[in-house]
């Protein structure tokens, strides 16, 4: 009887093991594929956030005269003052333009409406409290210089720029078959400071 | 024991070579194991190579992305080298050559520099490219030509849109990935050229 069992088991062992391990192999393949993909997308999103922050941190040498408060280094377009609303919009729009080609395919969301007001009490807290929400926050960080800065270098206390933070949702491909839900790329941040110094 | 000689390979080694051959001929069990293994191995090989090729492909996508973004960033900051309010180029010279920094070079193009980076990614023997000449980066700067010539690729002011497009003819690692059948359709993803575009905004320009 014992030898008979061995006789029957020998022929079916490899196909049986193969069939039994197919879900395991496909699962491992799917996990590897989706993990690589999410890693790539995280790098992609981080680099796009980085260049968006840099775009927002561009400066304008304001028009006018010293007497009228002109000749100042400002964030954003002329006429924005130190609110930098334009800079914040540029940051968002550039990020959107640079990631648009992957919308719907590999990225599911980002805030559709530009946020022009910096979140309060701060980007870090908002991102931390909403890790599963599609967010795109950008805000002015540091202290923009005030007053007429003609022919003066920006001081240490005047360092300022744009910071962005975002969460993106990534749809699963293979792992969706196994019931794994869409994953989040959470808490991506980038900061770019104004590099210009107002020296003559 | 007599049954073992007929059906099993373990007992056949004891019985000798002649018995082994007879055992294989009489028994289909040993052959079925080999056939099964032959049937299974391509499947496993496909999974392994597909995973490896996907990883390498995405790695090169990241490298091409980074190279493109690096050039966009360089262009968007390059104007500061030529703007008197953001640099003091007229007073700084290279200690070796004595040439002032930031001197306008009409022959320099950032996209030519970017193309060199992409072609370096192909490797010395173009291992990762189908054709090294097809690896190319092109950049445009909105308004970058006005008054300064086309070649300089520097915006006249801040806020100009910079866009660089890269094409990298990626060559898969595994020969399995190049064929429609052996790659189970993955070849369209793995053998198509990597294309990416990055946009940026100049943070400074020649005139501020």
GROMACS .gro file of C-alpha atoms in nm:
model
  408
    1UNK     CA    1   0.000   0.000   0.000
    2UNK     CA    2   0.279   0.239   0.092
    3UNK     CA    3   0.463   0.185  -0.236
    4UNK     CA    4   0.137   0.223  -0.425
    5UNK     CA    5   0.084   0.569  -0.278
    6UNK     CA    6   0.434   0.672  -0.373
    7UNK     CA    7   0.369   0.542  -0.724
    8UNK     CA    8   0.062   0.763  -0.757
    9UNK     CA    9   0.219   1.071  -0.601
   10UNK     CA   10   0.534   1.075  -0.812
   11UNK     CA   11   0.373   1.152  -1.145
   12UNK     CA   12   0.152   1.429  -1.020
   13UNK     CA   13   0.391   1.602  -0.783
   14UNK     CA   14   0.536   1.875  -1.008
   15UNK     CA   15   0.214   1.972  -1.192
   16UNK     CA   16   0.028   1.968  -0.864
   17UNK     CA   17   0.287   2.182  -0.691
   18UNK     CA   18   0.294   2.410  -0.993
   19UNK     CA   19  -0.081   2.457  -0.992
   20UNK     CA   20  -0.086   2.513  -0.620
   21UNK     CA   21   0.190   2.769  -0.639
   22UNK     CA   22   0.050   2.962  -0.936
   23UNK     CA   23  -0.145   3.204  -0.713
   24UNK     CA   24   0.164   3.246  -0.497
   25UNK     CA   25   0.387   3.317  -0.796
   26UNK     CA   26   0.139   3.554  -0.954
   27UNK     CA   27   0.093   3.726  -0.622
   28UNK     CA   28   0.468   3.765  -0.580
   29UNK     CA   29   0.497   3.892  -0.935
   30UNK     CA   30   0.211   4.137  -0.885
   31UNK     CA   31   0.352   4.259  -0.557
   32UNK     CA   32   0.693   4.310  -0.716
   33UNK     CA   33   0.548   4.484  -1.022
   34UNK     CA   34   0.325   4.718  -0.825
   35UNK     CA   35   0.596   4.792  -0.569
   36UNK     CA   36   0.841   4.891  -0.843
   37UNK     CA   37   0.572   5.102  -1.004
   38UNK     CA   38   0.485   5.286  -0.684
   39UNK     CA   39   0.852   5.349  -0.615
   40UNK     CA   40   0.890   5.497  -0.962
   41UNK     CA   41   0.580   5.711  -0.922
   42UNK     CA   42   0.696   5.839  -0.586
   43UNK     CA   43   1.024   5.949  -0.744
   44UNK     CA   44   0.833   6.099  -1.036
   45UNK     CA   45   0.595   6.294  -0.814
   46UNK     CA   46   0.874   6.413  -0.585
   47UNK     CA   47   1.082   6.545  -0.873
   48UNK     CA   48   0.781   6.723  -1.025
   49UNK     CA   49   0.696   6.879  -0.691
   50UNK     CA   50   1.057   6.989  -0.664
   51UNK     CA   51   1.060   7.173  -0.994
   52UNK     CA   52   0.717   7.322  -0.919
   53UNK     CA   53   0.847   7.465  -0.592
   54UNK     CA   54   1.142   7.612  -0.776
   55UNK     CA   55   0.914   7.772  -1.033
   56UNK     CA   56   0.713   7.935  -0.758
   57UNK     CA   57   1.024   8.070  -0.592
   58UNK     CA   58   1.105   8.293  -0.884
   59UNK     CA   59   1.128   8.659  -0.804
   60UNK     CA   60   1.031   8.984  -0.958
   61UNK     CA   61   1.219   9.304  -0.936
   62UNK     CA   62   0.928   9.537  -0.880
   63UNK     CA   63   0.872   9.841  -1.092
   64UNK     CA   64   0.840  10.193  -0.967
   65UNK     CA   65   1.075  10.398  -0.763
   66UNK     CA   66   1.223  10.395  -0.419
   67UNK     CA   67   0.987  10.668  -0.318
   68UNK     CA   68   0.684  10.468  -0.423
   69UNK     CA   69   0.802  10.145  -0.266
   70UNK     CA   70   0.936   9.998  -0.587
   71UNK     CA   71   1.261   9.821  -0.661
   72UNK     CA   72   1.187   9.535  -0.433
   73UNK     CA   73   1.239   9.165  -0.477
   74UNK     CA   74   0.901   9.001  -0.474
   75UNK     CA   75   0.767   8.652  -0.507
   76UNK     CA   76   0.547   8.615  -0.810
   77UNK     CA   77   0.446   8.863  -1.071
   78UNK     CA   78   0.467   9.236  -1.048
   79UNK     CA   79   0.178   9.383  -0.857
   80UNK     CA   80   0.136   9.080  -0.635
   81UNK     CA   81   0.302   9.249  -0.345
   82UNK     CA   82   0.444   9.016  -0.087
   83UNK     CA   83   0.142   8.789  -0.081
   84UNK     CA   84   0.293   8.583  -0.358
   85UNK     CA   85  -0.048   8.469  -0.484
   86UNK     CA   86   0.086   8.444  -0.832
   87UNK     CA   87   0.383   8.241  -0.714
   88UNK     CA   88   0.151   7.996  -0.541
   89UNK     CA   89  -0.060   7.958  -0.853
   90UNK     CA   90   0.244   7.905  -1.072
   91UNK     CA   91   0.360   7.631  -0.838
   92UNK     CA   92   0.034   7.445  -0.858
   93UNK     CA   93  -0.021   7.487  -1.230
   94UNK     CA   94   0.327   7.369  -1.317
   95UNK     CA   95   0.292   7.061  -1.100
   96UNK     CA   96  -0.040   6.987  -1.265
   97UNK     CA   97   0.104   7.034  -1.615
   98UNK     CA   98   0.401   6.810  -1.541
   99UNK     CA   99   0.193   6.526  -1.400
  100UNK     CA  100  -0.105   6.557  -1.632
  101UNK     CA  101   0.016   6.288  -1.871
  102UNK     CA  102  -0.013   6.030  -1.593
  103UNK     CA  103  -0.353   6.133  -1.464
  104UNK     CA  104  -0.606   5.853  -1.478
  105UNK     CA  105  -0.340   5.607  -1.581
  106UNK     CA  106  -0.111   5.592  -1.282
  107UNK     CA  107  -0.217   5.886  -1.065
  108UNK     CA  108  -0.573   5.929  -0.954
  109UNK     CA  109  -0.594   6.270  -0.802
  110UNK     CA  110  -0.458   6.596  -0.680
  111UNK     CA  111  -0.654   6.893  -0.558
  112UNK     CA  112  -0.837   7.013  -0.867
  113UNK     CA  113  -0.879   7.367  -0.746
  114UNK     CA  114  -0.564   7.566  -0.674
  115UNK     CA  115  -0.534   7.664  -0.312
  116UNK     CA  116  -0.426   8.023  -0.293
  117UNK     CA  117  -0.425   8.057   0.082
  118UNK     CA  118  -0.157   7.890   0.286
  119UNK     CA  119  -0.309   7.636   0.523
  120UNK     CA  120  -0.318   7.715   0.889
  121UNK     CA  121  -0.164   7.608   1.127
  122UNK     CA  122   0.077   7.482   0.863
  123UNK     CA  123   0.133   7.245   0.579
  124UNK     CA  124   0.298   6.978   0.788
  125UNK     CA  125   0.003   6.951   1.027
  126UNK     CA  126  -0.252   6.947   0.748
  127UNK     CA  127  -0.069   6.673   0.562
  128UNK     CA  128  -0.029   6.471   0.879
  129UNK     CA  129  -0.396   6.498   0.962
  130UNK     CA  130  -0.510   6.402   0.613
  131UNK     CA  131  -0.282   6.122   0.499
  132UNK     CA  132  -0.554   5.958   0.291
  133UNK     CA  133  -0.675   6.266   0.110
  134UNK     CA  134  -0.565   6.402  -0.224
  135UNK     CA  135  -0.392   6.717  -0.119
  136UNK     CA  136  -0.171   6.972  -0.280
  137UNK     CA  137  -0.057   7.245  -0.046
  138UNK     CA  138   0.191   7.516  -0.116
  139UNK     CA  139   0.283   7.807   0.096
  140UNK     CA  140   0.536   8.081   0.135
  141UNK     CA  141   0.797   7.992   0.391
  142UNK     CA  142   1.043   8.219   0.561
  143UNK     CA  143   1.030   8.594   0.577
  144UNK     CA  144   1.012   8.790   0.255
  145UNK     CA  145   1.205   9.114   0.270
  146UNK     CA  146   1.004   9.423   0.343
  147UNK     CA  147   1.063   9.779   0.245
  148UNK     CA  148   1.292   9.917  -0.018
  149UNK     CA  149   1.584   9.688  -0.080
  150UNK     CA  150   1.752   9.868  -0.360
  151UNK     CA  151   2.115   9.770  -0.382
  152UNK     CA  152   2.100   9.571  -0.062
  153UNK     CA  153   2.170   9.204  -0.028
  154UNK     CA  154   1.903   8.984   0.122
  155UNK     CA  155   1.989   8.925   0.483
  156UNK     CA  156   1.985   8.601   0.675
  157UNK     CA  157   1.644   8.673   0.818
  158UNK     CA  158   1.507   8.739   0.472
  159UNK     CA  159   1.543   8.386   0.340
  160UNK     CA  160   1.215   8.283   0.194
  161UNK     CA  161   1.063   8.068  -0.076
  162UNK     CA  162   0.790   7.820  -0.158
  163UNK     CA  163   0.717   7.487   0.005
  164UNK     CA  164   0.481   7.229  -0.140
  165UNK     CA  165   0.337   6.911   0.002
  166UNK     CA  166   0.110   6.659  -0.157
  167UNK     CA  167  -0.059   6.323  -0.135
  168UNK     CA  168  -0.138   6.121  -0.445
  169UNK     CA  169  -0.345   5.809  -0.490
  170UNK     CA  170  -0.207   5.530  -0.708
  171UNK     CA  171  -0.433   5.260  -0.855
  172UNK     CA  172  -0.313   4.904  -0.825
  173UNK     CA  173  -0.273   4.695  -1.138
  174UNK     CA  174  -0.195   4.330  -1.060
  175UNK     CA  175  -0.264   4.345  -0.692
  176UNK     CA  176  -0.616   4.465  -0.760
  177UNK     CA  177  -0.693   4.105  -0.867
  178UNK     CA  178  -0.606   3.993  -0.517
  179UNK     CA  179  -0.826   4.259  -0.368
  180UNK     CA  180  -0.552   4.502  -0.264
  181UNK     CA  181  -0.686   4.855  -0.253
  182UNK     CA  182  -0.530   5.157  -0.419
  183UNK     CA  183  -0.223   5.285  -0.241
  184UNK     CA  184  -0.122   5.631  -0.131
  185UNK     CA  185   0.194   5.823  -0.190
  186UNK     CA  186   0.179   6.033   0.120
  187UNK     CA  187   0.352   6.340   0.246
  188UNK     CA  188   0.576   6.429  -0.048
  189UNK     CA  189   0.741   6.764   0.018
  190UNK     CA  190   0.968   7.002  -0.164
  191UNK     CA  191   1.101   7.343  -0.078
  192UNK     CA  192   1.278   7.599  -0.291
  193UNK     CA  193   1.420   7.922  -0.161
  194UNK     CA  194   1.468   8.239  -0.356
  195UNK     CA  195   1.822   8.247  -0.481
  196UNK     CA  196   1.845   8.603  -0.602
  197UNK     CA  197   2.014   8.861  -0.390
  198UNK     CA  198   1.924   9.218  -0.449
  199UNK     CA  199   2.275   9.343  -0.498
  200UNK     CA  200   2.384   9.598  -0.748
  201UNK     CA  201   1.140  -0.469  -0.408
  202UNK     CA  202   1.050  -0.609  -0.747
  203UNK     CA  203   0.795  -0.331  -0.793
  204UNK     CA  204   1.053  -0.071  -0.707
  205UNK     CA  205   1.281  -0.192  -0.983
  206UNK     CA  206   1.007  -0.144  -1.239
  207UNK     CA  207   0.879   0.188  -1.134
  208UNK     CA  208   1.127   0.380  -0.931
  209UNK     CA  209   1.460   0.540  -1.015
  210UNK     CA  210   1.596   0.504  -0.664
  211UNK     CA  211   1.589   0.127  -0.682
  212UNK     CA  212   1.722   0.135  -1.039
  213UNK     CA  213   2.045   0.292  -0.929
  214UNK     CA  214   2.090  -0.008  -0.709
  215UNK     CA  215   2.003  -0.243  -0.989
  216UNK     CA  216   2.248  -0.090  -1.237
  217UNK     CA  217   2.245   0.108  -1.563
  218UNK     CA  218   2.056  -0.147  -1.764
  219UNK     CA  219   1.780  -0.153  -1.514
  220UNK     CA  220   1.776   0.228  -1.514
  221UNK     CA  221   1.715   0.246  -1.885
  222UNK     CA  222   1.452  -0.018  -1.867
  223UNK     CA  223   1.297   0.164  -1.572
  224UNK     CA  224   1.270   0.489  -1.771
  225UNK     CA  225   1.124   0.311  -2.068
  226UNK     CA  226   0.871   0.123  -1.868
  227UNK     CA  227   0.781   0.400  -1.633
  228UNK     CA  228   0.633   0.728  -1.751
  229UNK     CA  229   0.661   0.880  -1.408
  230UNK     CA  230   1.017   1.002  -1.450
  231UNK     CA  231   0.946   1.146  -1.792
  232UNK     CA  232   0.636   1.320  -1.670
  233UNK     CA  233   0.844   1.499  -1.410
  234UNK     CA  234   1.084   1.622  -1.678
  235UNK     CA  235   0.804   1.721  -1.913
  236UNK     CA  236   0.632   1.900  -1.631
  237UNK     CA  237   0.949   2.084  -1.543
  238UNK     CA  238   1.000   2.180  -1.908
  239UNK     CA  239   0.643   2.307  -1.915
  240UNK     CA  240   0.680   2.504  -1.593
  241UNK     CA  241   1.021   2.657  -1.645
  242UNK     CA  242   0.928   2.902  -1.925
  243UNK     CA  243   0.645   3.032  -1.715
  244UNK     CA  244   0.872   3.093  -1.418
  245UNK     CA  245   1.141   3.237  -1.645
  246UNK     CA  246   0.888   3.477  -1.794
  247UNK     CA  247   0.780   3.598  -1.451
  248UNK     CA  248   1.139   3.651  -1.340
  249UNK     CA  249   1.249   3.827  -1.657
  250UNK     CA  250   0.934   4.036  -1.675
  251UNK     CA  251   0.996   4.156  -1.321
  252UNK     CA  252   1.362   4.227  -1.385
  253UNK     CA  253   1.287   4.407  -1.711
  254UNK     CA  254   1.011   4.611  -1.554
  255UNK     CA  255   1.245   4.720  -1.278
  256UNK     CA  256   1.527   4.813  -1.514
  257UNK     CA  257   1.285   4.989  -1.749
  258UNK     CA  258   1.143   5.203  -1.470
  259UNK     CA  259   1.495   5.274  -1.347
  260UNK     CA  260   1.584   5.413  -1.688
  261UNK     CA  261   1.261   5.611  -1.695
  262UNK     CA  262   1.370   5.768  -1.368
  263UNK     CA  263   1.716   5.841  -1.506
  264UNK     CA  264   1.573   6.001  -1.820
  265UNK     CA  265   1.328   6.200  -1.606
  266UNK     CA  266   1.608   6.322  -1.384
  267UNK     CA  267   1.830   6.419  -1.676
  268UNK     CA  268   1.547   6.612  -1.838
  269UNK     CA  269   1.453   6.786  -1.518
  270UNK     CA  270   1.815   6.870  -1.451
  271UNK     CA  271   1.840   7.050  -1.784
  272UNK     CA  272   1.511   7.233  -1.726
  273UNK     CA  273   1.637   7.346  -1.388
  274UNK     CA  274   1.966   7.458  -1.536
  275UNK     CA  275   1.794   7.664  -1.804
  276UNK     CA  276   1.557   7.823  -1.557
  277UNK     CA  277   1.845   7.937  -1.339
  278UNK     CA  278   2.095   8.012  -1.608
  279UNK     CA  279   1.981   8.368  -1.667
  280UNK     CA  280   2.110   8.467  -1.328
  281UNK     CA  281   2.463   8.416  -1.452
  282UNK     CA  282   2.418   8.698  -1.697
  283UNK     CA  283   2.214   8.940  -1.487
  284UNK     CA  284   2.411   9.211  -1.318
  285UNK     CA  285   2.172   9.222  -1.023
  286UNK     CA  286   2.209   8.857  -0.934
  287UNK     CA  287   2.575   8.803  -0.994
  288UNK     CA  288   2.901   8.985  -1.013
  289UNK     CA  289   3.040   8.805  -1.311
  290UNK     CA  290   3.240   9.101  -1.427
  291UNK     CA  291   3.460   9.067  -1.121
  292UNK     CA  292   3.495   8.690  -1.103
  293UNK     CA  293   3.725   8.501  -1.335
  294UNK     CA  294   3.835   8.143  -1.356
  295UNK     CA  295   4.159   8.118  -1.157
  296UNK     CA  296   4.312   7.881  -1.413
  297UNK     CA  297   4.203   8.016  -1.747
  298UNK     CA  298   4.139   8.375  -1.650
  299UNK     CA  299   3.812   8.371  -1.840
  300UNK     CA  300   3.526   8.553  -1.663
  301UNK     CA  301   3.240   8.336  -1.545
  302UNK     CA  302   2.903   8.385  -1.703
  303UNK     CA  303   3.034   8.505  -2.032
  304UNK     CA  304   2.780   8.456  -2.304
  305UNK     CA  305   2.868   8.158  -2.517
  306UNK     CA  306   2.658   8.160  -2.836
  307UNK     CA  307   2.758   7.806  -2.923
  308UNK     CA  308   2.632   7.646  -2.603
  309UNK     CA  309   2.296   7.477  -2.609
  310UNK     CA  310   2.144   7.313  -2.305
  311UNK     CA  311   1.961   7.053  -2.512
  312UNK     CA  312   2.287   6.942  -2.672
  313UNK     CA  313   2.422   6.899  -2.321
  314UNK     CA  314   2.108   6.702  -2.228
  315UNK     CA  315   2.143   6.482  -2.534
  316UNK     CA  316   2.496   6.395  -2.427
  317UNK     CA  317   2.364   6.288  -2.087
  318UNK     CA  318   2.104   6.064  -2.250
  319UNK     CA  319   2.360   5.907  -2.481
  320UNK     CA  320   2.584   5.839  -2.185
  321UNK     CA  321   2.295   5.645  -2.033
  322UNK     CA  322   2.306   5.414  -2.334
  323UNK     CA  323   2.636   5.278  -2.208
  324UNK     CA  324   2.968   5.240  -2.382
  325UNK     CA  325   2.842   4.969  -2.614
  326UNK     CA  326   2.488   5.107  -2.636
  327UNK     CA  327   2.370   4.816  -2.423
  328UNK     CA  328   2.052   4.990  -2.318
  329UNK     CA  329   1.968   5.166  -2.646
  330UNK     CA  330   1.843   5.033  -2.975
  331UNK     CA  331   2.017   5.323  -3.145
  332UNK     CA  332   2.240   5.574  -2.972
  333UNK     CA  333   2.157   5.844  -3.228
  334UNK     CA  334   1.789   5.827  -3.140
  335UNK     CA  335   1.855   5.933  -2.781
  336UNK     CA  336   1.776   6.300  -2.797
  337UNK     CA  337   1.663   6.595  -2.589
  338UNK     CA  338   1.510   6.912  -2.727
  339UNK     CA  339   1.442   7.222  -2.522
  340UNK     CA  340   1.252   7.540  -2.588
  341UNK     CA  341   1.238   7.861  -2.391
  342UNK     CA  342   0.942   8.087  -2.451
  343UNK     CA  343   1.079   8.423  -2.559
  344UNK     CA  344   1.430   8.297  -2.520
  345UNK     CA  345   1.533   8.414  -2.861
  346UNK     CA  346   1.448   8.778  -2.835
  347UNK     CA  347   1.758   8.984  -2.855
  348UNK     CA  348   1.996   8.714  -2.746
  349UNK     CA  349   2.012   8.466  -3.028
  350UNK     CA  350   1.861   8.122  -3.044
  351UNK     CA  351   2.153   7.927  -2.915
  352UNK     CA  352   2.177   8.070  -2.569
  353UNK     CA  353   1.849   7.917  -2.444
  354UNK     CA  354   1.817   8.164  -2.161
  355UNK     CA  355   1.501   8.356  -2.097
  356UNK     CA  356   1.510   8.733  -2.106
  357UNK     CA  357   1.327   8.746  -1.776
  358UNK     CA  358   1.182   8.538  -1.499
  359UNK     CA  359   0.856   8.354  -1.545
  360UNK     CA  360   0.924   8.220  -1.894
  361UNK     CA  361   0.809   7.869  -1.972
  362UNK     CA  362   1.085   7.615  -2.032
  363UNK     CA  363   1.007   7.277  -2.179
  364UNK     CA  364   1.240   6.989  -2.252
  365UNK     CA  365   1.138   6.669  -2.428
  366UNK     CA  366   1.347   6.354  -2.418
  367UNK     CA  367   1.336   6.038  -2.624
  368UNK     CA  368   1.535   5.737  -2.509
  369UNK     CA  369   1.520   5.421  -2.725
  370UNK     CA  370   1.530   5.171  -2.442
  371UNK     CA  371   1.654   4.820  -2.512
  372UNK     CA  372   1.520   4.550  -2.277
  373UNK     CA  373   1.755   4.330  -2.077
  374UNK     CA  374   1.596   3.998  -2.164
  375UNK     CA  375   1.547   3.866  -2.518
  376UNK     CA  376   1.214   3.729  -2.397
  377UNK     CA  377   1.089   4.083  -2.353
  378UNK     CA  378   1.149   4.175  -2.715
  379UNK     CA  379   0.908   3.922  -2.859
  380UNK     CA  380   0.531   3.955  -2.855
  381UNK     CA  381   0.473   3.590  -2.769
  382UNK     CA  382   0.744   3.531  -2.514
  383UNK     CA  383   0.668   3.856  -2.338
  384UNK     CA  384   0.293   3.788  -2.341
  385UNK     CA  385   0.226   4.133  -2.478
  386UNK     CA  386   0.462   4.312  -2.241
  387UNK     CA  387   0.697   4.394  -2.527
  388UNK     CA  388   0.487   4.695  -2.624
  389UNK     CA  389   0.561   4.844  -2.284
  390UNK     CA  390   0.922   4.737  -2.253
  391UNK     CA  391   1.050   4.800  -2.603
  392UNK     CA  392   0.879   5.129  -2.678
  393UNK     CA  393   1.106   5.433  -2.648
  394UNK     CA  394   1.096   5.617  -2.318
  395UNK     CA  395   0.949   5.959  -2.379
  396UNK     CA  396   0.913   6.230  -2.121
  397UNK     CA  397   0.865   6.602  -2.107
  398UNK     CA  398   0.929   6.838  -1.819
  399UNK     CA  399   0.819   7.198  -1.792
  400UNK     CA  400   0.969   7.461  -1.572
  401UNK     CA  401   0.951   7.831  -1.507
  402UNK     CA  402   1.261   8.045  -1.521
  403UNK     CA  403   1.344   8.184  -1.183
  404UNK     CA  404   1.553   8.455  -1.332
  405UNK     CA  405   1.660   8.574  -1.672
  406UNK     CA  406   1.898   8.799  -1.849
  407UNK     CA  407   1.696   9.102  -1.754
  408UNK     CA  408   1.555   9.000  -1.416
   0.00000   0.00000   0.00000
